[in-house]
Tab-separated table of C-alpha atoms in Angstrom:
chain	number	residue	atom	x	y	z
A	3	MET	CA	94.884	-128.873	235.359
A	4	ALA	CA	97.209	-129.669	232.431
A	5	GLN	CA	98.604	-133.187	232.356
A	6	LYS	CA	102.071	-134.279	231.165
A	7	THR	CA	102.375	-137.337	228.983
A	8	THR	CA	104.808	-140.141	229.774
A	9	LEU	CA	107.143	-141.842	227.322
A	10	ALA	CA	105.221	-145.109	227.795
A	11	GLU	CA	101.881	-143.425	226.962
A	12	PHE	CA	103.391	-141.711	223.958
A	13	GLU	CA	105.120	-144.839	222.628
A	14	ALA	CA	101.879	-146.822	222.985
A	15	VAL	CA	100.446	-144.822	220.048
A	16	PHE	CA	103.247	-145.683	217.611
A	17	PRO	CA	102.391	-149.325	216.725
A	18	LYS	CA	99.015	-148.198	215.336
A	19	LEU	CA	100.757	-145.614	213.146
A	20	VAL	CA	103.257	-148.212	211.909
A	21	GLU	CA	100.332	-150.477	211.024
A	22	ASP	CA	98.717	-147.603	209.075
A	23	LEU	CA	101.938	-146.940	207.160
A	24	LEU	CA	102.491	-150.603	206.323
A	25	ASN	CA	98.882	-151.018	205.165
A	26	HIS	CA	99.295	-147.984	202.933
A	27	ALA	CA	102.468	-149.474	201.408
A	28	LYS	CA	100.669	-152.780	200.855
A	29	GLU	CA	98.054	-150.974	198.741
A	30	TYR	CA	100.784	-150.725	196.102
A	31	LYS	CA	101.346	-154.523	196.275
A	32	LEU	CA	104.752	-154.053	197.899
A	33	PRO	CA	106.285	-157.551	198.300
A	34	GLU	CA	106.119	-158.822	201.893
A	35	GLN	CA	109.903	-158.940	202.406
A	36	PHE	CA	110.092	-155.191	201.679
A	37	VAL	CA	107.124	-154.477	203.958
A	38	THR	CA	109.198	-156.195	206.658
A	39	TRP	CA	112.174	-153.955	205.787
A	40	TYR	CA	110.018	-150.805	205.980
A	41	LYS	CA	108.684	-151.875	209.390
A	42	ALA	CA	112.217	-152.505	210.681
A	43	SER	CA	113.349	-149.080	209.474
A	44	LEU	CA	110.367	-147.312	211.074
A	45	ASN	CA	110.941	-148.976	214.438
A	46	ALA	CA	114.741	-148.780	214.504
A	47	ASN	CA	114.950	-145.119	213.499
A	48	THR	CA	111.923	-143.604	215.235
A	49	ILE	CA	111.755	-145.455	218.565
A	50	GLY	CA	114.513	-145.325	221.177
A	51	GLY	CA	115.095	-141.626	221.712
A	52	LYS	CA	113.840	-139.367	224.494
A	53	CYS	CA	110.939	-138.172	222.253
A	54	ASN	CA	111.005	-134.712	223.844
A	55	ARG	CA	109.927	-133.031	220.606
A	56	GLY	CA	107.055	-135.430	220.004
A	57	MET	CA	105.761	-135.419	223.580
A	58	SER	CA	105.788	-131.611	223.569
A	59	VAL	CA	102.797	-131.665	221.210
A	60	PRO	CA	100.267	-133.410	223.538
A	61	ASP	CA	101.809	-131.584	226.517
A	62	SER	CA	101.270	-128.214	224.802
A	63	VAL	CA	97.711	-129.136	223.779
A	64	SER	CA	96.952	-130.114	227.388
A	65	ILE	CA	98.278	-126.757	228.615
A	66	LEU	CA	96.214	-124.887	226.011
A	67	LEU	CA	93.095	-126.767	227.143
A	68	ASP	CA	94.093	-126.516	230.826
A	69	GLY	CA	93.196	-130.124	231.471
A	70	PRO	CA	93.761	-133.772	230.583
A	71	LEU	CA	93.006	-134.799	226.996
A	72	SER	CA	90.256	-137.177	225.952
A	73	GLU	CA	91.388	-140.428	224.342
A	74	GLU	CA	90.684	-139.030	220.866
A	75	GLN	CA	92.384	-135.694	221.586
A	76	TYR	CA	95.437	-137.475	222.947
A	77	PHE	CA	95.669	-139.810	219.948
A	78	GLN	CA	95.479	-136.886	217.518
A	79	ALA	CA	98.024	-134.768	219.397
A	80	ALA	CA	100.370	-137.737	219.870
A	81	THR	CA	100.059	-138.573	216.157
A	82	LEU	CA	101.238	-135.048	215.327
A	83	GLY	CA	104.018	-135.622	217.858
A	84	TRP	CA	105.065	-138.831	216.085
A	85	MET	CA	105.207	-136.925	212.806
A	86	THR	CA	107.761	-134.684	214.513
A	87	GLU	CA	109.702	-137.795	215.568
A	88	LEU	CA	109.530	-139.143	211.982
A	89	LEU	CA	110.986	-135.850	210.791
A	90	GLN	CA	113.738	-136.215	213.383
A	91	ALA	CA	114.372	-139.809	212.228
A	92	PHE	CA	114.650	-138.630	208.597
A	93	PHE	CA	117.206	-136.006	209.639
A	94	LEU	CA	119.226	-138.379	211.838
A	95	VAL	CA	119.524	-141.200	209.286
A	96	SER	CA	120.708	-138.653	206.694
A	97	ASP	CA	122.943	-136.781	209.135
A	98	ASP	CA	124.722	-139.957	210.260
A	99	ILE	CA	125.642	-140.769	206.651
A	100	MET	CA	126.895	-137.215	206.003
A	101	ASP	CA	128.949	-137.222	209.211
A	102	SER	CA	130.203	-140.821	208.839
A	103	SER	CA	128.889	-141.408	212.371
A	104	ILE	CA	129.402	-144.781	214.054
A	105	THR	CA	126.642	-145.115	216.649
A	106	ARG	CA	123.211	-143.638	217.311
A	107	ARG	CA	121.278	-144.191	220.574
A	108	GLY	CA	123.743	-146.852	221.684
A	109	ALA	CA	123.505	-148.997	218.521
A	110	PRO	CA	125.250	-148.890	215.128
A	111	CYS	CA	123.823	-146.135	212.909
A	112	TRP	CA	121.159	-147.409	210.504
A	113	TYR	CA	123.456	-147.231	207.460
A	114	ARG	CA	126.021	-149.340	209.358
A	115	GLN	CA	123.520	-152.064	210.209
A	116	PRO	CA	123.979	-155.430	208.414
A	117	HIS	CA	122.804	-155.324	204.772
A	118	VAL	CA	121.619	-151.682	204.987
A	119	GLY	CA	124.455	-149.481	203.702
A	120	MET	CA	123.327	-146.772	201.290
A	121	VAL	CA	119.790	-148.189	201.153
A	122	ALA	CA	119.524	-145.968	204.259
A	123	ILE	CA	119.259	-142.924	201.960
A	124	ASN	CA	116.020	-144.264	200.479
A	125	ASP	CA	114.857	-145.305	203.963
A	126	ALA	CA	115.356	-141.673	205.067
A	127	PHE	CA	113.129	-140.502	202.188
A	128	MET	CA	110.471	-143.021	203.253
A	129	LEU	CA	110.575	-141.772	206.862
A	130	GLU	CA	109.855	-138.272	205.578
A	131	SER	CA	107.050	-139.500	203.285
A	132	ALA	CA	105.427	-141.250	206.262
A	133	ILE	CA	104.636	-137.810	207.741
A	134	TYR	CA	102.395	-136.914	204.812
A	135	THR	CA	100.745	-140.347	204.675
A	136	LEU	CA	99.688	-139.926	208.328
A	137	LEU	CA	98.692	-136.283	207.860
A	138	LYS	CA	96.361	-137.240	205.029
A	139	LYS	CA	94.877	-140.193	206.929
A	140	TYR	CA	94.141	-138.363	210.180
A	141	PHE	CA	93.929	-134.650	209.316
A	142	ARG	CA	92.527	-134.498	205.773
A	143	SER	CA	89.271	-133.011	207.103
A	144	HIS	CA	90.933	-130.796	209.744
A	145	PRO	CA	90.424	-127.050	209.093
A	146	SER	CA	94.226	-126.551	209.223
A	147	TYR	CA	95.169	-129.485	206.987
A	148	ILE	CA	96.965	-127.469	204.305
A	149	GLU	CA	98.640	-125.296	206.976
A	150	LEU	CA	99.938	-128.470	208.662
A	151	VAL	CA	101.321	-129.740	205.336
A	152	GLU	CA	102.970	-126.385	204.625
A	153	LEU	CA	104.359	-126.177	208.172
A	154	PHE	CA	106.158	-129.524	207.845
A	155	HIS	CA	107.499	-128.568	204.397
A	156	GLU	CA	108.742	-125.179	205.621
A	157	VAL	CA	110.380	-126.503	208.796
A	158	THR	CA	112.046	-129.275	206.784
A	159	LEU	CA	113.547	-126.694	204.413
A	160	GLN	CA	114.651	-124.480	207.317
A	161	THR	CA	116.453	-127.434	208.928
A	162	GLU	CA	118.121	-128.357	205.633
A	163	LEU	CA	119.342	-124.761	205.197
A	164	GLY	CA	120.875	-124.946	208.684
A	165	GLN	CA	122.521	-128.262	207.820
A	166	LEU	CA	123.906	-126.805	204.560
A	167	CYS	CA	125.507	-123.913	206.438
A	168	ASP	CA	126.906	-126.331	209.055
A	169	LEU	CA	128.401	-128.733	206.491
A	170	LEU	CA	130.058	-125.968	204.477
A	171	THR	CA	131.248	-123.941	207.487
A	172	ALA	CA	132.833	-126.831	209.413
A	173	PRO	CA	133.752	-129.817	207.218
A	174	GLU	CA	135.200	-132.486	209.464
A	175	ASP	CA	138.250	-133.053	207.229
A	176	LYS	CA	139.316	-129.389	206.753
A	177	VAL	CA	139.969	-127.059	209.671
A	178	ASP	CA	139.680	-123.371	208.787
A	179	LEU	CA	138.905	-121.174	211.763
A	180	ASP	CA	138.614	-118.147	209.454
A	181	ASN	CA	135.413	-119.764	208.204
A	182	PHE	CA	133.836	-119.629	211.689
A	183	SER	CA	131.834	-116.689	213.015
A	184	MET	CA	129.196	-116.143	215.671
A	185	GLU	CA	126.864	-114.932	212.907
A	186	LYS	CA	127.169	-118.268	211.023
A	187	TYR	CA	126.843	-120.141	214.302
A	188	LYS	CA	123.550	-118.398	215.090
A	189	PHE	CA	122.197	-119.169	211.614
A	190	ILE	CA	123.126	-122.837	211.983
A	191	VAL	CA	121.528	-123.339	215.400
A	192	ILE	CA	118.379	-121.342	214.643
A	193	TYR	CA	117.647	-123.156	211.392
A	194	LYS	CA	119.148	-126.579	212.090
A	195	THR	CA	117.737	-126.968	215.617
A	196	ALA	CA	115.399	-124.273	216.926
A	197	TYR	CA	112.630	-124.412	214.320
A	198	TYR	CA	111.975	-128.160	214.305
A	199	SER	CA	112.803	-128.803	217.953
A	200	PHE	CA	111.001	-125.892	219.614
A	201	TYR	CA	108.749	-123.961	217.247
A	202	LEU	CA	107.279	-126.953	215.370
A	203	PRO	CA	105.696	-128.792	218.384
A	204	VAL	CA	103.960	-125.625	219.623
A	205	ALA	CA	102.826	-124.596	216.135
A	206	LEU	CA	101.345	-128.098	215.721
A	207	ALA	CA	99.513	-127.783	219.052
A	208	LEU	CA	98.096	-124.381	218.021
A	209	HIS	CA	96.883	-125.778	214.688
A	210	HIS	CA	95.426	-128.820	216.454
A	211	GLN	CA	93.303	-126.462	218.571
A	212	ASN	CA	92.443	-124.139	215.658
A	213	ILE	CA	94.087	-121.163	217.367
A	214	ALA	CA	97.134	-120.847	215.091
A	215	THR	CA	96.420	-117.201	214.331
A	216	PRO	CA	99.199	-115.103	212.740
A	217	LYS	CA	99.537	-113.295	216.085
A	218	ASN	CA	99.841	-116.518	218.137
A	219	LEU	CA	102.322	-118.079	215.699
A	220	LYS	CA	104.452	-114.907	215.734
A	221	GLN	CA	104.433	-114.766	219.553
A	222	ALA	CA	105.459	-118.439	219.668
A	223	GLU	CA	108.252	-117.926	217.137
A	224	ASP	CA	109.604	-114.836	218.925
A	225	ILE	CA	110.026	-116.837	222.157
A	226	LEU	CA	110.814	-120.355	220.939
A	227	ILE	CA	113.573	-119.477	218.453
A	228	PRO	CA	115.708	-117.687	221.106
A	229	LEU	CA	114.866	-120.574	223.468
A	230	GLY	CA	116.085	-123.080	220.872
A	231	GLU	CA	119.252	-121.066	220.341
A	232	TYR	CA	119.885	-121.064	224.101
A	233	PHE	CA	119.301	-124.834	224.190
A	234	GLN	CA	121.987	-125.433	221.536
A	235	VAL	CA	124.493	-123.084	223.212
A	236	GLN	CA	123.812	-125.037	226.404
A	237	ASP	CA	124.426	-128.295	224.505
A	238	ASP	CA	127.779	-126.972	223.268
A	239	TYR	CA	128.702	-125.933	226.803
A	240	LEU	CA	127.805	-129.386	228.192
A	241	ASP	CA	129.822	-131.087	225.424
A	242	ASN	CA	132.967	-129.631	226.988
A	243	PHE	CA	132.122	-128.777	230.611
A	244	GLY	CA	129.353	-131.292	231.405
A	245	ASN	CA	129.716	-134.591	233.244
A	246	PRO	CA	129.737	-137.412	230.627
A	247	GLU	CA	127.955	-139.699	233.129
A	248	HIS	CA	125.046	-137.236	233.342
A	249	ILE	CA	124.954	-136.456	229.614
A	250	GLY	CA	125.232	-140.072	228.534
A	251	LYS	CA	127.985	-139.410	225.998
A	252	ILE	CA	131.549	-138.132	225.722
A	253	GLY	CA	131.820	-134.741	224.042
A	254	THR	CA	133.520	-134.711	220.624
A	255	ASP	CA	132.924	-131.155	219.341
A	256	ILE	CA	136.612	-130.178	219.545
A	257	MET	CA	137.866	-133.280	217.703
A	258	ASP	CA	135.034	-133.058	215.154
A	259	ASN	CA	135.843	-129.444	214.168
A	260	LYS	CA	132.364	-128.281	215.199
A	261	CYS	CA	131.398	-124.646	214.701
A	262	SER	CA	130.316	-124.505	218.344
A	263	TRP	CA	129.483	-121.586	220.619
A	264	LEU	CA	132.628	-122.233	222.659
A	265	VAL	CA	135.089	-122.040	219.761
A	266	ASN	CA	133.382	-118.906	218.407
A	267	LYS	CA	133.460	-117.306	221.862
A	268	ALA	CA	137.130	-118.260	222.115
A	269	LEU	CA	137.857	-116.636	218.733
A	270	GLU	CA	136.383	-113.374	220.044
A	271	ASN	CA	138.783	-113.315	223.020
A	272	LEU	CA	142.096	-114.728	221.766
A	273	SER	CA	145.558	-113.226	221.736
A	274	ALA	CA	147.696	-113.910	218.628
A	275	GLU	CA	149.596	-116.578	220.564
A	276	GLN	CA	146.396	-118.275	221.748
A	277	ARG	CA	144.984	-118.175	218.210
A	278	LYS	CA	148.030	-120.136	217.007
A	279	ILE	CA	147.475	-122.726	219.759
A	280	LEU	CA	143.836	-123.106	218.714
A	281	GLU	CA	144.707	-123.427	215.013
A	282	ASP	CA	147.323	-126.095	215.757
A	283	ASN	CA	145.016	-128.231	217.898
A	284	TYR	CA	141.341	-127.690	216.981
A	285	GLY	CA	139.662	-130.368	214.865
A	286	ARG	CA	142.466	-132.884	215.421
A	287	LYS	CA	141.601	-136.485	216.304
A	288	GLU	CA	144.218	-136.949	219.035
A	289	LYS	CA	143.286	-136.705	222.715
A	290	ALA	CA	146.412	-134.633	223.413
A	291	ASN	CA	145.255	-131.924	220.978
A	292	GLU	CA	141.793	-131.911	222.537
A	293	LEU	CA	143.277	-131.410	226.016
A	294	VAL	CA	145.269	-128.386	224.784
A	295	VAL	CA	142.042	-126.792	223.498
A	296	LYS	CA	140.216	-127.631	226.741
A	297	LYS	CA	142.965	-125.891	228.728
A	298	LEU	CA	142.702	-122.888	226.423
A	299	TYR	CA	138.931	-122.747	227.082
A	300	ASP	CA	139.680	-122.755	230.816
A	301	ASP	CA	142.288	-119.994	230.415
A	302	LEU	CA	139.722	-117.896	228.531
A	303	GLN	CA	137.168	-118.477	231.338
A	304	LEU	CA	134.568	-119.758	228.886
A	305	GLU	CA	132.640	-121.531	231.629
A	306	GLN	CA	132.065	-118.187	233.353
A	307	LYS	CA	131.238	-116.497	230.040
A	308	TYR	CA	128.618	-119.192	229.358
A	309	LYS	CA	127.028	-118.713	232.795
A	310	GLU	CA	126.782	-114.967	232.152
A	311	TYR	CA	125.232	-115.658	228.732
A	312	GLU	CA	122.748	-118.110	230.279
A	313	GLU	CA	121.455	-115.634	232.852
A	314	GLU	CA	121.165	-112.825	230.296
A	315	ARG	CA	119.381	-115.032	227.748
A	316	VAL	CA	116.980	-116.605	230.251
A	317	SER	CA	116.141	-113.189	231.712
A	318	ALA	CA	115.308	-111.892	228.208
A	319	ILE	CA	113.186	-114.988	227.433
A	320	ARG	CA	111.264	-114.622	230.706
A	321	GLU	CA	110.600	-110.996	229.861
A	322	LYS	CA	109.150	-112.037	226.489
A	323	ILE	CA	107.014	-114.742	228.132
A	324	SER	CA	105.611	-112.229	230.637
A	325	LYS	CA	104.335	-110.109	227.733
A	326	VAL	CA	102.442	-112.890	225.935
A	327	ASP	CA	98.960	-111.751	224.928
A	328	GLU	CA	96.619	-114.621	225.839
A	329	SER	CA	93.541	-113.066	224.227
A	330	GLU	CA	93.567	-115.509	221.261
A	331	GLY	CA	94.024	-118.699	223.293
A	332	LEU	CA	97.798	-118.866	223.652
A	333	LYS	CA	99.142	-119.334	227.193
A	334	MET	CA	102.346	-118.208	228.883
A	335	SER	CA	102.591	-121.590	230.587
A	336	VAL	CA	103.303	-123.282	227.226
A	337	PHE	CA	106.616	-121.411	227.096
A	338	GLU	CA	107.317	-121.665	230.827
A	339	SER	CA	107.060	-125.439	230.459
A	340	PHE	CA	109.780	-125.462	227.771
A	341	LEU	CA	112.050	-123.110	229.710
A	342	ASN	CA	111.706	-125.085	232.954
A	343	LYS	CA	112.808	-128.265	231.172
A	344	ILE	CA	116.116	-126.806	229.996
A	345	TYR	CA	117.166	-124.031	232.395
A	346	LYS	CA	120.377	-125.119	234.138
A	347	ARG	CA	120.022	-128.696	232.857
A	348	SER	CA	123.022	-130.991	233.296
A	349	LYS	CA	122.181	-133.537	230.584
């Protein structure tokens, strides 16, 4: 029977990986005060999140093996999971600078921490480099070593392409609704979120088990990319219609001029008068403007439109899962596990 990892079990692996990374840096005679800085950056930017992406790797491996992992298997799978979290940390440190964000996980963003500032850009590069240091240390002799390296490079590029489209489509300081479209939105969420959050953990698990055949990878991609798209649409829905106490944050997509699913759905259903209301109020920093947009979303019945979308999308995903060919070691339950975590979530 497959076994799910806990956050405590997963986090218990990280100190060893930090030690490996610091020892590697010390090989270059890095002065001790900068070793201390590197350690602080690794811990502050990688620990503290929900680690859903990272934990999905050992969870998926356990499902593929249909049983609990040995200590060695767990360490290897969790190490691949932590590489996913290091990739996430690299993206978040960079993203917070680009977005001029204030807080991250309840604390000031890394670049806003005392004495950090724009050193955070170099720290982000070092978080990314840590992935390849760990890959070489633990997977140099693995049959899929070069495929693992290429996978991280490719997913990193895909995420950066999504970020490029997002930054140029919806700059926070210039509202232009003509620049929005559902086509751009889909590109952004597929490349900025779906590949590294959903496809990457399963692809890593398949490589870990030496069953990352072209057929298995294609089946995984065909299910996990639509699943990741659904997850982001759901996130956009919760930003406006969710309970902030459940989500753990107050939604800001309207004020931040986000190219969200809701605003694109609104643009598909507006009268000329409603379009003017949206143009006058979207992306403004005042609460009064936000409330006008929220009322417009209610008038357009976007909550109902989302619920219809959710049922259609989940039905299509379940259909795809039911047709998974398990002859090369892939299992339907890998995808069912992902879907069960997010279907009708409230946070």
